[in-house]
mmCIF file of C-alpha atoms in Angstrom:
data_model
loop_
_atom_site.group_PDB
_atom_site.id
_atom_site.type_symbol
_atom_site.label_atom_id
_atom_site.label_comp_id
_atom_site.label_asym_id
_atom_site.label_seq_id
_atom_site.Cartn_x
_atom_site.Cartn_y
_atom_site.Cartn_z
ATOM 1 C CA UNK A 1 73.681 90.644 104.096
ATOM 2 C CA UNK A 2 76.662 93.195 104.154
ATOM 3 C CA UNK A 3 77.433 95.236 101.524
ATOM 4 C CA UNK A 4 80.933 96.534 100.742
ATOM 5 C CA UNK A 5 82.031 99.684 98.000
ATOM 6 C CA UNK A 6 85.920 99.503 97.258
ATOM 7 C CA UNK A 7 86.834 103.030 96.148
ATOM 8 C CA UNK A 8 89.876 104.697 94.505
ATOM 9 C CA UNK A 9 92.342 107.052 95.877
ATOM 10 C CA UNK A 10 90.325 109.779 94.189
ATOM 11 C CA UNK A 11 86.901 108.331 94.021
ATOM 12 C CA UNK A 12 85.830 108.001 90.825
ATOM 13 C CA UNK A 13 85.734 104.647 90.614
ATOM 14 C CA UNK A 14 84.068 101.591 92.896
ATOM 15 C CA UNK A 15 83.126 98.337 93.113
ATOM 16 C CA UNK A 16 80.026 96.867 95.235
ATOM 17 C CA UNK A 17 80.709 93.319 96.908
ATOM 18 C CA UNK A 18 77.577 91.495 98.849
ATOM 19 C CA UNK A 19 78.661 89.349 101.569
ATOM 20 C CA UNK A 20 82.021 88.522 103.812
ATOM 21 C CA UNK A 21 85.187 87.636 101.935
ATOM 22 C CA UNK A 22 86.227 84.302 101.721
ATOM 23 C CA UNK A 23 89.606 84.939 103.049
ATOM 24 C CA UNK A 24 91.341 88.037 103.555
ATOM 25 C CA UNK A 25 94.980 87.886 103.314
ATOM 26 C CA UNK A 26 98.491 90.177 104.062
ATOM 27 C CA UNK A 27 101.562 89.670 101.847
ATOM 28 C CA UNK A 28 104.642 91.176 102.083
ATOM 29 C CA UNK A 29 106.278 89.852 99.105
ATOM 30 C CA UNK A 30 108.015 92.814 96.766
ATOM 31 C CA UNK A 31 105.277 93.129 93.937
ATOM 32 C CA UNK A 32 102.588 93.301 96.399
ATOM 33 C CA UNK A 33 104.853 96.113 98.349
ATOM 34 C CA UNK A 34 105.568 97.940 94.857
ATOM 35 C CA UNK A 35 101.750 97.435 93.905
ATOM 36 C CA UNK A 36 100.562 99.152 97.107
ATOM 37 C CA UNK A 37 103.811 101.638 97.900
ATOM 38 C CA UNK A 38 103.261 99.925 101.023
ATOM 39 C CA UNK A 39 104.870 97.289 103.185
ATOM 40 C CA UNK A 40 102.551 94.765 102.098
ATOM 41 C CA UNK A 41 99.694 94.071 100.507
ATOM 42 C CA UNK A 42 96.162 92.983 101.950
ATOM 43 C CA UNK A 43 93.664 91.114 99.997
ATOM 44 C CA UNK A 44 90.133 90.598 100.800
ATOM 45 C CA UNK A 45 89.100 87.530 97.999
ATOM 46 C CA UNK A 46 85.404 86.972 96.911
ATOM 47 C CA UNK A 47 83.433 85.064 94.467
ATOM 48 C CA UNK A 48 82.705 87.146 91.081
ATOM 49 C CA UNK A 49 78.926 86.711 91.879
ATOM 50 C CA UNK A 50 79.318 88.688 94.981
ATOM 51 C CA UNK A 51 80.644 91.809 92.768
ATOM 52 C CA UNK A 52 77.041 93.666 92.382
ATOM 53 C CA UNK A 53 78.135 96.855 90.622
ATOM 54 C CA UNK A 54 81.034 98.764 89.235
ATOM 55 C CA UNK A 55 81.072 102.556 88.588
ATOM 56 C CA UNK A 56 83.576 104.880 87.147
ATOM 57 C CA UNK A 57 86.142 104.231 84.018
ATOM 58 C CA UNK A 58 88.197 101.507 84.494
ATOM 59 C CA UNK A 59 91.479 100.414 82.607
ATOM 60 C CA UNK A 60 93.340 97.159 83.262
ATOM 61 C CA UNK A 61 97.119 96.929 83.704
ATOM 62 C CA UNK A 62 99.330 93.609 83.849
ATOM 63 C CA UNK A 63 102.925 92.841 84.133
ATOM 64 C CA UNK A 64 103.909 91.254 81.157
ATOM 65 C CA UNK A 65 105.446 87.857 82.987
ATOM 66 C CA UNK A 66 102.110 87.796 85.183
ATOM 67 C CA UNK A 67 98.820 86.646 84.639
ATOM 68 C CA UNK A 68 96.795 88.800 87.148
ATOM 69 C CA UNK A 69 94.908 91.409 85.930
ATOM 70 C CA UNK A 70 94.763 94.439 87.808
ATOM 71 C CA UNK A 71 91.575 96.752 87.510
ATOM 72 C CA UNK A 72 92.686 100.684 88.024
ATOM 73 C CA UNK A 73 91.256 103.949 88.646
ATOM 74 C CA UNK A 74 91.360 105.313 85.029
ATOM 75 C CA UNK A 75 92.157 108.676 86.371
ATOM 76 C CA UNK A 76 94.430 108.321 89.460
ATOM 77 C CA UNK A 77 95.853 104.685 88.800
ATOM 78 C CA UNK A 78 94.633 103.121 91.960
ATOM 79 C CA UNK A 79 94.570 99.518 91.743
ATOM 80 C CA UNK A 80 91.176 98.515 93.167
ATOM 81 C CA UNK A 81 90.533 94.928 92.296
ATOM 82 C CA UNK A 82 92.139 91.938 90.342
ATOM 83 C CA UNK A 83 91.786 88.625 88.685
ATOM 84 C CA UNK A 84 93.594 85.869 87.290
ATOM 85 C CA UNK A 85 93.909 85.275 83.721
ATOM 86 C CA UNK A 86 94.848 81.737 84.620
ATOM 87 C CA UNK A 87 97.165 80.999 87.593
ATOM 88 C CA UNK A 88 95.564 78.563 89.103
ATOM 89 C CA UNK A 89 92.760 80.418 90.879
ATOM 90 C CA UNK A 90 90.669 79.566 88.928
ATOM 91 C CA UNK A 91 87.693 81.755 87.513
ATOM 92 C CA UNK A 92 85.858 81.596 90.640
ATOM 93 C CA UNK A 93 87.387 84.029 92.664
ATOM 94 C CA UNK A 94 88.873 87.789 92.405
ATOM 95 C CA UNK A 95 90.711 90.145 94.833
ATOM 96 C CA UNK A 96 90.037 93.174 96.139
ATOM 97 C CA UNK A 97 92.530 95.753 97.604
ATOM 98 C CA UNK A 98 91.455 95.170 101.345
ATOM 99 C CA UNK A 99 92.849 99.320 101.572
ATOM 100 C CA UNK A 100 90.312 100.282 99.000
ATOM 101 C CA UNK A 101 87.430 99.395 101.315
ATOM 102 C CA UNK A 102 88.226 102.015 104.144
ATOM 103 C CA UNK A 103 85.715 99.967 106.414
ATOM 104 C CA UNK A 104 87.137 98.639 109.939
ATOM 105 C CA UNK A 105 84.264 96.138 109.442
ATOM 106 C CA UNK A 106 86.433 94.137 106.972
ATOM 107 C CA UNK A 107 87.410 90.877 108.725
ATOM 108 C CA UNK A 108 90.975 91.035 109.308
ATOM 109 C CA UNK A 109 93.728 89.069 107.897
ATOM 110 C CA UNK A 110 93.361 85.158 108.088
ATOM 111 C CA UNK A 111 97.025 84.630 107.319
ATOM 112 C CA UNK A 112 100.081 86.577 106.061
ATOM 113 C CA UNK A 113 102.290 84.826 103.145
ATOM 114 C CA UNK A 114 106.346 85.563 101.917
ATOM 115 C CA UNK A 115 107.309 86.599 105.475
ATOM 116 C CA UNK A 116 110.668 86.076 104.417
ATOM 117 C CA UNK A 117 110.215 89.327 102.407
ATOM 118 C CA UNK A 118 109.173 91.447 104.886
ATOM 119 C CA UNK A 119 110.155 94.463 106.720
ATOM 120 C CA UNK A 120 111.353 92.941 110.003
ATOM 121 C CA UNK A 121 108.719 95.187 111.835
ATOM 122 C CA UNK A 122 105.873 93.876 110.395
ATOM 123 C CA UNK A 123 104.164 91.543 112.067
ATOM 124 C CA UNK A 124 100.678 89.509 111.892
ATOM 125 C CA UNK A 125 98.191 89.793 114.318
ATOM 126 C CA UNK A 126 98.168 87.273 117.132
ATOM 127 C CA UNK A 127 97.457 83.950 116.298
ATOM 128 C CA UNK A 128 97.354 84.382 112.079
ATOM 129 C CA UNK A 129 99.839 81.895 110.941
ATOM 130 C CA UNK A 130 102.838 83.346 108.907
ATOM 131 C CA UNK A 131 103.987 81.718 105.553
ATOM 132 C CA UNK A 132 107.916 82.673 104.758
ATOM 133 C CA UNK A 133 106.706 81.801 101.482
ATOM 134 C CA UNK A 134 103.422 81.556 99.577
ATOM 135 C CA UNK A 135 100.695 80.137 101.568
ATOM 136 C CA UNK A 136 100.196 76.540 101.310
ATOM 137 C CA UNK A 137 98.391 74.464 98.508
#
C-alpha cells in the first residue's frame, strides 16, 4: 500500500495518508488562488481513515461565510489539509493540499473546476474535462 506525508512550507508539521486519493482535483476559482498564492489550487481528497498520523502543532483557520476548515502549519501558516464542517461532503472525506505532498507519484488531476476563473494560460492536462464552474453533482 502507498504511503503519503503532506508537509508544510517549513516542515514542522505533516500528515501521513495510506493509499491513492480518491480524486485529485485543480481549481482555479479565486479563494483557492488566494489560499495557495497560486493560480489554482490542487486537491488530492481521501477518506479520514486513510489519515494514519499527524505531527507538529496545528491551528485551524476558516473564513467566516465558509464551512471548510483549513488545518495550518502553526508556525509558518501553510495550509496543509481541510475538511468540511458541513457542505455537503459529508464527513467521509477531507482534502489535502496536492502541493504539500512534493511527490511526482501523486496521481494527477482527474478534472479541473471554475475554468471560467482562470488565468487564460492555464490549462488541464489532455483529456481531464474542464468545469467553467464547480464540478458536477
Amino acid at each position: 500500500m502507498t504511503t503519503r506525508t503532506a508537509r508544510c512550507f517549513c516542515g514542522d508539521y505533516a500528515v501521513t495518508l495510506e493509499g491513492d486519493p480518491l480524486l485529485v482535483s485543480s481549481c482555479c476559482c479565486t479563494r483557492c488562488q488566494r489560499r495557495t498564492g497560486s493560480f489554482f489550487g490542487v486537491t488530492a481528497y481521501f477518506r479520514p481513515s486513510q489519515m494514519v498520523a499527524r505531527s507538529g502543532e496545528e491551528r485551524t483557520f476558516r473564513l467566516d461565510d465558509a464551512t471548510t476548515r483549513f488545518r495550518q502549519c502553526a508556525r509558518c501558516g501553510t495550509s496543509v489539509w481541510y475538511a468540511p464542517d458541513d457542505d455537503g461532503w459529508g464527513e467521509d472525506i477531507l482534502g489535502v493540499a496536492g502541493g504539500c505532498f512534493a511527490d511526482p507519484t501523486l496521481p494527477g488531476p482527474h478534472r479541473m473546476t471554475h475554468a471560467a476563473t482562470g488565468h487564460p494560460f492555464v490549462t488541464s492536462p489532455k483529456g481531464v474535462p474542464v468545469y467553467e464552474d464547480g464540478p458536477p453533482e
